[in-house]
Amino acid sequence: MKTFLAICLFILTGISAALYFGFDHTSSSMQVQYDDEQEGLQDEVVIKFSHVVAENTPKGRAARRFASLVRNRTNGEVQVEIYPNGTLYNDQNEYQALKDGHIQMIAPATSKLTDRFPRWQVLDLPYAFPTYQAVEEAYQGLIGETLLEDLPQDQVRGLTFWYNGYKQITSSEKPLIHPSDFERTHFRIMPSPVIAKQFEALGASTSELPFNKTYTNLEVDFINGQENTFSNIYSKKLYQEQDYLTISNHGYLGYVVLMNEDFWKNLTPDHQEVIEQALTETTDWIRRHSIEMNDAHLREMKRSESLEVHYLSNQQKEHWKDRFQRVYRETEPIIGKTLMEEVTRIQETY
Ligand code: LMR
């Protein structure tokens, strides 16, 4: 009987203890193992960096380079996760996603900010920046500084400008050499009123389409032409749907690297410094290497027998420029006199 009572008492004590402490086996008797790797995981800062181009392009490679510099120099404390090819957000919604803090970094073509900030159209003026040095001066000088001032109103931080290359024209209809060749052609463009006006001045119509919808729209003949850099035309296989490539160098496609401002402010000063330094080095790298990447992609495309390549002569370029005068006139009130004067100064310098 005594034994029976002792067993009942033992079971009752056990049940009461379990009810009091709970049934979590880690909380009472078992010793919690200290795991500093797990603590590291909690401290890890993740930067989601979304972009729309392929990885073997100037922007794709620069993003990876930046990520690896940051990871190495923070001993893995800051991880930059890259989402290329518009897999996370496309060019139409990535800016909003950045503002909302769903992602922390993007590097859109500057043209994509013209909707929000009309004076960014200055960078899309046709034949605005005649040499690579001229582009650099635009980004580093008065134009770049002025444009970056627009961003804080969206709680967005403009970190730097990245380089891709000059835009060229492709078509499935005929070689596009003279302005009159553009009649009855329909082009995919980025969302920038200056670019629409540029094609209008040549006699073509346009549709604003996301970058990653360009191939399909060429394939189904909704559009019969588009403009882009060699690296984008090659890496997205756009040239395979086109028969003619005009090397016109009529505009420059570059990027602005952006970060969500609240996210930036919450980074430690040490992490901010590493990010800034890594960006300075990556910007220098993309400036030096974007030209050779684009040249290599042109060489690849020239191997395709189905693509006819035409280089515009200086005289032919002058005919295009005559048509573009009205684009300059119509854009001046939008971008303002100061920025237009700076474009003229750069043009006269180079
Ligand atoms: C485009 O839409 O054509 C470009 O902005 C793509 C890119 O980011 O280079």
CSV table of C-alpha atoms and ligand atoms in Angstrom, one decimal:
chain,number,residue,atom,x,y,z
A,1,MET,CA,0.0,0.0,0.0
A,2,LYS,CA,2.9,2.3,1.0
A,3,THR,CA,4.6,1.6,-2.3
A,4,PHE,CA,1.3,2.3,-4.2
A,5,LEU,CA,0.9,5.7,-2.4
A,6,ALA,CA,4.6,6.6,-3.1
A,7,ILE,CA,4.1,5.9,-6.8
A,8,CYS,CA,0.9,8.0,-7.0
A,9,LEU,CA,2.7,10.9,-5.2
A,10,PHE,CA,5.6,10.6,-7.6
A,11,ILE,CA,3.3,10.8,-10.7
A,12,LEU,CA,1.3,13.7,-9.2
A,13,THR,CA,4.4,15.7,-8.5
A,14,GLY,CA,5.7,15.0,-12.0
A,15,ILE,CA,2.4,16.2,-13.6
A,16,SER,CA,2.2,19.3,-11.4
A,17,ALA,CA,5.8,20.2,-12.3
A,18,ALA,CA,5.1,19.7,-16.0
A,19,LEU,CA,2.0,21.9,-15.8
A,20,TYR,CA,3.9,24.6,-13.9
A,21,PHE,CA,7.0,24.7,-16.1
A,22,GLY,CA,5.3,23.7,-19.3
A,23,PHE,CA,6.2,20.8,-21.5
A,24,ASP,CA,9.0,22.5,-23.4
A,25,HIS,CA,11.9,20.0,-23.1
A,26,THR,CA,14.5,22.7,-23.6
A,27,SER,CA,13.3,25.0,-20.9
A,28,SER,CA,14.0,23.2,-17.7
A,29,SER,CA,16.1,20.2,-17.3
A,30,MET,CA,18.1,20.3,-20.6
A,31,GLN,CA,21.0,22.7,-20.9
A,32,VAL,CA,20.7,25.0,-23.9
A,33,GLN,CA,23.8,24.8,-26.1
A,34,TYR,CA,25.3,28.2,-26.9
A,35,ASP,CA,25.7,28.5,-30.6
A,36,ASP,CA,27.5,31.5,-31.8
A,37,GLU,CA,26.8,30.7,-35.5
A,38,GLN,CA,23.2,31.1,-34.8
A,39,GLU,CA,23.8,34.4,-33.0
A,40,GLY,CA,25.8,35.5,-36.1
A,41,LEU,CA,22.7,34.6,-38.3
A,42,GLN,CA,20.6,37.0,-36.2
A,43,ASP,CA,23.2,39.8,-36.6
A,44,GLU,CA,23.6,39.3,-40.4
A,45,VAL,CA,22.4,42.2,-42.5
A,46,VAL,CA,20.8,41.2,-45.8
A,47,ILE,CA,20.7,43.6,-48.7
A,48,LYS,CA,18.3,42.4,-51.4
A,49,PHE,CA,19.5,43.9,-54.7
A,50,SER,CA,17.1,43.5,-57.6
A,51,HIS,CA,17.8,44.2,-61.2
A,52,VAL,CA,16.4,43.3,-64.7
A,53,VAL,CA,19.4,42.4,-66.8
A,54,ALA,CA,21.3,39.2,-67.4
A,55,GLU,CA,24.3,38.4,-65.2
A,56,ASN,CA,26.9,38.6,-68.1
A,57,THR,CA,26.3,42.3,-68.6
A,58,PRO,CA,28.1,45.4,-67.1
A,59,LYS,CA,25.4,45.8,-64.4
A,60,GLY,CA,25.0,42.1,-63.7
A,61,ARG,CA,28.8,41.7,-63.2
A,62,ALA,CA,29.2,44.9,-61.2
A,63,ALA,CA,26.4,43.8,-58.8
A,64,ARG,CA,28.1,40.5,-58.1
A,65,ARG,CA,31.5,42.2,-57.7
A,66,PHE,CA,30.0,44.7,-55.2
A,67,ALA,CA,28.3,41.8,-53.3
A,68,SER,CA,31.6,39.9,-53.0
A,69,LEU,CA,33.6,43.0,-51.8
A,70,VAL,CA,31.0,43.7,-49.2
A,71,ARG,CA,30.8,40.1,-48.0
A,72,ASN,CA,34.6,39.8,-47.7
A,73,ARG,CA,35.2,43.1,-46.0
A,74,THR,CA,32.5,42.6,-43.4
A,75,ASN,CA,33.5,39.0,-42.7
A,76,GLY,CA,30.1,37.9,-44.0
A,77,GLU,CA,28.2,40.3,-41.6
A,78,VAL,CA,26.6,42.0,-44.6
A,79,GLN,CA,25.2,39.8,-47.4
A,80,VAL,CA,24.1,41.3,-50.7
A,81,GLU,CA,21.6,38.9,-52.3
A,82,ILE,CA,21.3,39.6,-56.1
A,83,TYR,CA,18.1,38.9,-58.0
A,84,PRO,CA,18.9,39.4,-61.7
A,85,ASN,CA,16.7,39.2,-64.8
A,86,GLY,CA,13.7,40.8,-63.1
A,87,THR,CA,13.1,37.6,-61.1
A,88,LEU,CA,11.9,39.5,-58.0
A,89,TYR,CA,10.7,42.8,-59.4
A,90,ASN,CA,10.5,44.2,-62.9
A,91,ASP,CA,11.5,47.6,-64.1
A,92,GLN,CA,7.9,48.9,-63.6
A,93,ASN,CA,7.7,48.0,-59.9
A,94,GLU,CA,11.2,47.8,-58.5
A,95,TYR,CA,11.3,51.5,-57.5
A,96,GLN,CA,8.1,51.2,-55.5
A,97,ALA,CA,9.4,48.0,-53.9
A,98,LEU,CA,12.6,49.9,-52.9
A,99,LYS,CA,10.6,52.7,-51.4
A,100,ASP,CA,8.4,50.2,-49.5
A,101,GLY,CA,11.5,48.5,-48.1
A,102,HIS,CA,10.7,45.1,-49.7
A,103,ILE,CA,14.1,45.3,-51.3
A,104,GLN,CA,17.0,47.5,-50.3
A,105,MET,CA,18.9,48.2,-53.5
A,106,ILE,CA,18.2,48.6,-57.2
A,107,ALA,CA,20.2,50.1,-60.1
A,108,PRO,CA,17.6,51.2,-62.7
A,109,ALA,CA,18.5,52.8,-66.0
A,110,THR,CA,18.3,56.6,-65.4
A,111,SER,CA,15.5,56.8,-68.0
A,112,LYS,CA,13.2,54.9,-65.6
A,113,LEU,CA,13.2,57.7,-63.1
A,114,THR,CA,11.9,60.3,-65.6
A,115,ASP,CA,8.3,59.5,-64.8
A,116,ARG,CA,8.9,60.4,-61.2
A,117,PHE,CA,11.5,63.2,-61.7
A,118,PRO,CA,11.0,64.8,-65.2
A,119,ARG,CA,14.4,66.6,-65.2
A,120,TRP,CA,16.1,63.2,-65.3
A,121,GLN,CA,15.2,63.3,-69.1
A,122,VAL,CA,18.3,65.4,-69.6
A,123,LEU,CA,20.3,62.1,-69.7
A,124,ASP,CA,18.2,60.8,-72.5
A,125,LEU,CA,18.6,63.7,-74.9
A,126,PRO,CA,19.8,62.2,-78.2
A,127,TYR,CA,23.5,62.8,-79.0
A,128,ALA,CA,23.9,64.7,-75.7
A,129,PHE,CA,27.2,63.2,-74.6
A,130,PRO,CA,29.5,62.5,-77.5
A,131,THR,CA,32.3,60.6,-75.7
A,132,TYR,CA,32.7,58.3,-72.7
A,133,GLN,CA,34.5,61.1,-70.9
A,134,ALA,CA,31.5,63.4,-71.6
A,135,VAL,CA,29.2,60.8,-70.0
A,136,GLU,CA,31.5,60.6,-67.0
A,137,GLU,CA,31.5,64.4,-66.6
A,138,ALA,CA,27.7,64.4,-66.8
A,139,TYR,CA,27.4,61.8,-64.0
A,140,GLN,CA,30.1,63.2,-61.8
A,141,GLY,CA,29.5,66.9,-62.4
A,142,LEU,CA,26.7,69.4,-62.2
A,143,ILE,CA,24.1,67.2,-63.9
A,144,GLY,CA,24.6,64.1,-61.7
A,145,GLU,CA,24.8,66.2,-58.5
A,146,THR,CA,21.6,68.1,-59.4
A,147,LEU,CA,19.6,64.9,-60.3
A,148,LEU,CA,20.6,63.1,-57.1
A,149,GLU,CA,19.1,66.0,-55.1
A,150,ASP,CA,15.6,64.8,-56.2
A,151,LEU,CA,15.8,61.5,-54.4
A,152,PRO,CA,15.6,62.3,-50.7
A,153,GLN,CA,12.0,63.4,-51.2
A,154,ASP,CA,11.2,59.7,-51.8
A,155,GLN,CA,13.4,58.6,-48.8
A,156,VAL,CA,15.7,57.1,-51.4
A,157,ARG,CA,19.5,57.4,-51.3
A,158,GLY,CA,21.3,57.9,-54.6
A,159,LEU,CA,24.7,56.2,-54.1
A,160,THR,CA,26.4,56.4,-57.5
A,161,PHE,CA,26.0,56.2,-61.3
A,162,TRP,CA,27.0,53.0,-63.1
A,163,TYR,CA,27.9,52.7,-66.8
A,164,ASN,CA,26.7,50.5,-69.5
A,165,GLY,CA,27.1,51.9,-73.0
A,166,TYR,CA,25.7,53.7,-76.0
A,167,LYS,CA,22.4,52.7,-77.4
A,168,GLN,CA,22.1,51.2,-80.9
A,169,ILE,CA,19.0,50.5,-83.1
A,170,THR,CA,17.8,47.2,-84.4
A,171,SER,CA,15.0,46.4,-86.8
A,172,SER,CA,13.3,43.5,-88.5
A,173,GLU,CA,12.0,45.6,-91.5
A,174,LYS,CA,14.9,47.3,-93.2
A,175,PRO,CA,18.3,48.9,-92.5
A,176,LEU,CA,17.6,52.2,-90.7
A,177,ILE,CA,20.1,54.7,-92.0
A,178,HIS,CA,18.2,57.8,-93.0
A,179,PRO,CA,15.4,59.4,-90.9
A,180,SER,CA,13.0,58.5,-93.7
A,181,ASP,CA,13.7,54.8,-93.1
A,182,PHE,CA,11.9,55.0,-89.8
A,183,GLU,CA,8.5,55.7,-91.3
A,184,ARG,CA,5.9,53.1,-90.3
A,185,THR,CA,8.2,51.4,-87.8
A,186,HIS,CA,7.1,50.7,-84.2
A,187,PHE,CA,9.7,50.7,-81.4
A,188,ARG,CA,9.9,49.4,-77.9
A,189,ILE,CA,11.2,52.1,-75.6
A,190,MET,CA,11.9,52.7,-71.9
A,191,PRO,CA,9.5,55.0,-70.2
A,192,SER,CA,11.0,58.4,-70.9
A,193,PRO,CA,9.2,61.2,-72.9
A,194,VAL,CA,12.4,62.3,-74.5
A,195,ILE,CA,13.0,58.9,-76.0
A,196,ALA,CA,9.4,58.9,-77.3
A,197,LYS,CA,10.1,62.3,-78.9
A,198,GLN,CA,13.3,61.1,-80.3
A,199,PHE,CA,11.6,58.4,-82.3
A,200,GLU,CA,8.7,60.7,-83.2
A,201,ALA,CA,11.2,63.1,-84.7
A,202,LEU,CA,12.5,60.3,-86.9
A,203,GLY,CA,8.9,59.4,-87.9
A,204,ALA,CA,8.5,56.2,-85.9
A,205,SER,CA,5.9,55.2,-83.3
A,206,THR,CA,6.7,53.7,-79.9
A,207,SER,CA,5.4,51.6,-77.0
A,208,GLU,CA,6.7,51.7,-73.5
A,209,LEU,CA,7.4,48.1,-72.5
A,210,PRO,CA,9.3,46.4,-69.7
A,211,PHE,CA,12.8,45.3,-70.6
A,212,ASN,CA,12.0,41.6,-70.1
A,213,LYS,CA,9.0,41.8,-72.4
A,214,THR,CA,11.0,43.1,-75.4
A,215,TYR,CA,12.0,39.7,-76.8
A,216,THR,CA,8.4,38.4,-76.8
A,217,ASN,CA,7.1,41.5,-78.4
A,218,LEU,CA,9.7,41.3,-81.2
A,219,GLU,CA,8.8,37.7,-81.6
A,220,VAL,CA,5.1,38.3,-82.1
A,221,ASP,CA,5.8,41.4,-84.3
A,222,PHE,CA,4.0,43.8,-82.0
A,223,ILE,CA,7.1,45.9,-82.3
A,224,ASN,CA,9.6,45.7,-85.2
A,225,GLY,CA,12.5,47.6,-83.6
A,226,GLN,CA,14.1,48.6,-80.4
A,227,GLU,CA,17.1,50.5,-79.0
A,228,ASN,CA,19.6,49.3,-76.5
A,229,THR,CA,23.3,48.6,-75.7
A,230,PHE,CA,25.2,45.8,-77.4
A,231,SER,CA,25.3,43.9,-74.0
A,232,ASN,CA,21.5,44.0,-73.6
A,233,ILE,CA,20.8,43.2,-77.2
A,234,TYR,CA,23.1,40.2,-77.0
A,235,SER,CA,22.4,38.9,-73.6
A,236,LYS,CA,18.6,38.9,-74.1
A,237,LYS,CA,19.0,37.5,-77.6
A,238,LEU,CA,17.1,40.4,-79.1
A,239,TYR,CA,19.3,40.3,-82.2
A,240,GLN,CA,18.0,36.8,-83.0
A,241,GLU,CA,14.5,38.4,-83.7
A,242,GLN,CA,16.0,41.2,-85.7
A,243,ASP,CA,17.7,41.4,-89.2
A,244,TYR,CA,19.4,44.8,-89.0
A,245,LEU,CA,21.6,46.6,-86.5
A,246,THR,CA,22.4,50.3,-86.9
A,247,ILE,CA,25.4,51.4,-84.9
A,248,SER,CA,24.3,55.0,-84.2
A,249,ASN,CA,25.6,55.6,-80.7
A,250,HIS,CA,22.7,58.1,-80.4
A,251,GLY,CA,22.2,57.9,-76.6
A,252,TYR,CA,23.8,56.6,-73.5
A,253,LEU,CA,22.3,54.0,-71.2
A,254,GLY,CA,23.6,54.2,-67.7
A,255,TYR,CA,22.3,53.5,-64.2
A,256,VAL,CA,21.7,55.1,-60.9
A,257,VAL,CA,22.4,52.9,-57.9
A,258,LEU,CA,19.8,53.4,-55.2
A,259,MET,CA,19.2,52.3,-51.6
A,260,ASN,CA,16.3,52.6,-49.3
A,261,GLU,CA,17.1,55.6,-47.0
A,262,ASP,CA,15.7,54.1,-43.7
A,263,PHE,CA,17.7,50.9,-44.3
A,264,TRP,CA,20.9,53.0,-44.9
A,265,LYS,CA,20.3,54.9,-41.7
A,266,ASN,CA,20.0,51.7,-39.7
A,267,LEU,CA,23.3,50.4,-40.9
A,268,THR,CA,26.3,50.8,-38.5
A,269,PRO,CA,28.9,53.5,-39.5
A,270,ASP,CA,31.4,50.7,-40.2
A,271,HIS,CA,29.0,48.9,-42.6
A,272,GLN,CA,28.2,52.2,-44.3
A,273,GLU,CA,31.8,52.8,-44.8
A,274,VAL,CA,32.5,49.4,-46.3
A,275,ILE,CA,29.5,49.8,-48.7
A,276,GLU,CA,30.6,53.2,-49.8
A,277,GLN,CA,34.1,52.0,-50.5
A,278,ALA,CA,32.9,48.9,-52.3
A,279,LEU,CA,30.7,51.1,-54.5
A,280,THR,CA,33.5,53.5,-55.3
A,281,GLU,CA,35.7,50.6,-56.4
A,282,THR,CA,32.8,48.9,-58.3
A,283,THR,CA,31.9,52.1,-60.1
A,284,ASP,CA,35.5,52.5,-61.2
A,285,TRP,CA,35.5,48.9,-62.4
A,286,ILE,CA,32.3,49.2,-64.4
A,287,ARG,CA,33.4,52.5,-65.9
A,288,ARG,CA,36.6,50.8,-67.2
A,289,HIS,CA,35.1,47.4,-68.2
A,290,SER,CA,31.7,48.2,-69.6
A,291,ILE,CA,33.2,49.3,-72.9
A,292,GLU,CA,35.1,46.1,-73.5
A,293,MET,CA,32.0,44.0,-72.5
A,294,ASN,CA,29.9,45.8,-75.0
A,295,ASP,CA,32.5,45.4,-77.7
A,296,ALA,CA,32.8,41.7,-77.0
A,297,HIS,CA,29.0,41.3,-77.4
A,298,LEU,CA,29.1,43.2,-80.7
A,299,ARG,CA,31.8,40.8,-81.9
A,300,GLU,CA,29.6,37.9,-81.0
A,301,MET,CA,26.6,39.3,-82.8
A,302,LYS,CA,28.6,40.0,-85.9
A,303,ARG,CA,29.2,36.2,-86.1
A,304,SER,CA,25.5,35.8,-86.7
A,305,GLU,CA,24.9,35.6,-90.5
A,306,SER,CA,21.3,36.7,-90.2
A,307,LEU,CA,22.2,40.2,-88.8
A,308,GLU,CA,23.2,42.9,-91.1
A,309,VAL,CA,25.3,45.6,-89.4
A,310,HIS,CA,25.5,49.2,-90.5
A,311,TYR,CA,27.7,51.9,-89.1
A,312,LEU,CA,26.2,55.5,-89.4
A,313,SER,CA,28.7,57.9,-91.0
A,314,ASN,CA,29.3,61.3,-89.5
A,315,GLN,CA,27.2,62.8,-92.3
A,316,GLN,CA,24.3,60.5,-91.6
A,317,LYS,CA,24.5,61.3,-87.9
A,318,GLU,CA,24.2,65.0,-88.8
A,319,HIS,CA,20.9,64.2,-90.6
A,320,TRP,CA,19.6,62.5,-87.4
A,321,LYS,CA,20.8,65.4,-85.3
A,322,ASP,CA,18.9,67.9,-87.5
A,323,ARG,CA,15.8,66.0,-86.7
A,324,PHE,CA,16.6,66.0,-83.0
A,325,GLN,CA,16.8,69.8,-82.7
A,326,ARG,CA,13.1,70.0,-81.9
A,327,VAL,CA,13.5,67.4,-79.2
A,328,TYR,CA,16.0,69.7,-77.5
A,329,ARG,CA,13.6,72.7,-77.9
A,330,GLU,CA,10.7,70.8,-76.4
A,331,THR,CA,12.8,69.4,-73.5
A,332,GLU,CA,14.4,72.6,-72.3
A,333,PRO,CA,11.4,73.8,-70.3
A,334,ILE,CA,11.2,70.4,-68.6
A,335,ILE,CA,14.8,70.1,-67.5
A,336,GLY,CA,15.5,73.8,-67.1
A,337,LYS,CA,18.0,76.2,-68.5
A,338,THR,CA,20.9,75.3,-66.2
A,339,LEU,CA,21.0,71.7,-67.1
A,340,MET,CA,20.5,72.4,-70.8
A,341,GLU,CA,23.4,74.9,-70.7
A,342,GLU,CA,25.5,72.2,-69.0
A,343,VAL,CA,24.7,69.8,-71.8
A,344,THR,CA,25.8,72.4,-74.4
A,345,ARG,CA,29.0,73.1,-72.4
A,346,ILE,CA,29.9,69.3,-72.3
A,347,GLN,CA,29.1,69.0,-76.0
A,348,GLU,CA,31.4,71.9,-76.8
A,349,THR,CA,34.2,70.4,-74.6
A,350,TYR,CA,34.2,67.0,-76.2
B,1,LMR,C1,16.0,48.7,-70.6
B,1,LMR,O1,14.9,48.7,-70.1
B,1,LMR,O2,16.2,48.6,-71.8
B,1,LMR,C2,17.2,48.8,-69.7
B,1,LMR,O3,16.9,49.7,-68.7
B,1,LMR,C3,17.6,47.5,-69.1
B,1,LMR,C4,18.8,47.8,-68.2
B,1,LMR,O4,18.6,47.9,-67.0
B,1,LMR,O5,19.9,47.9,-68.7
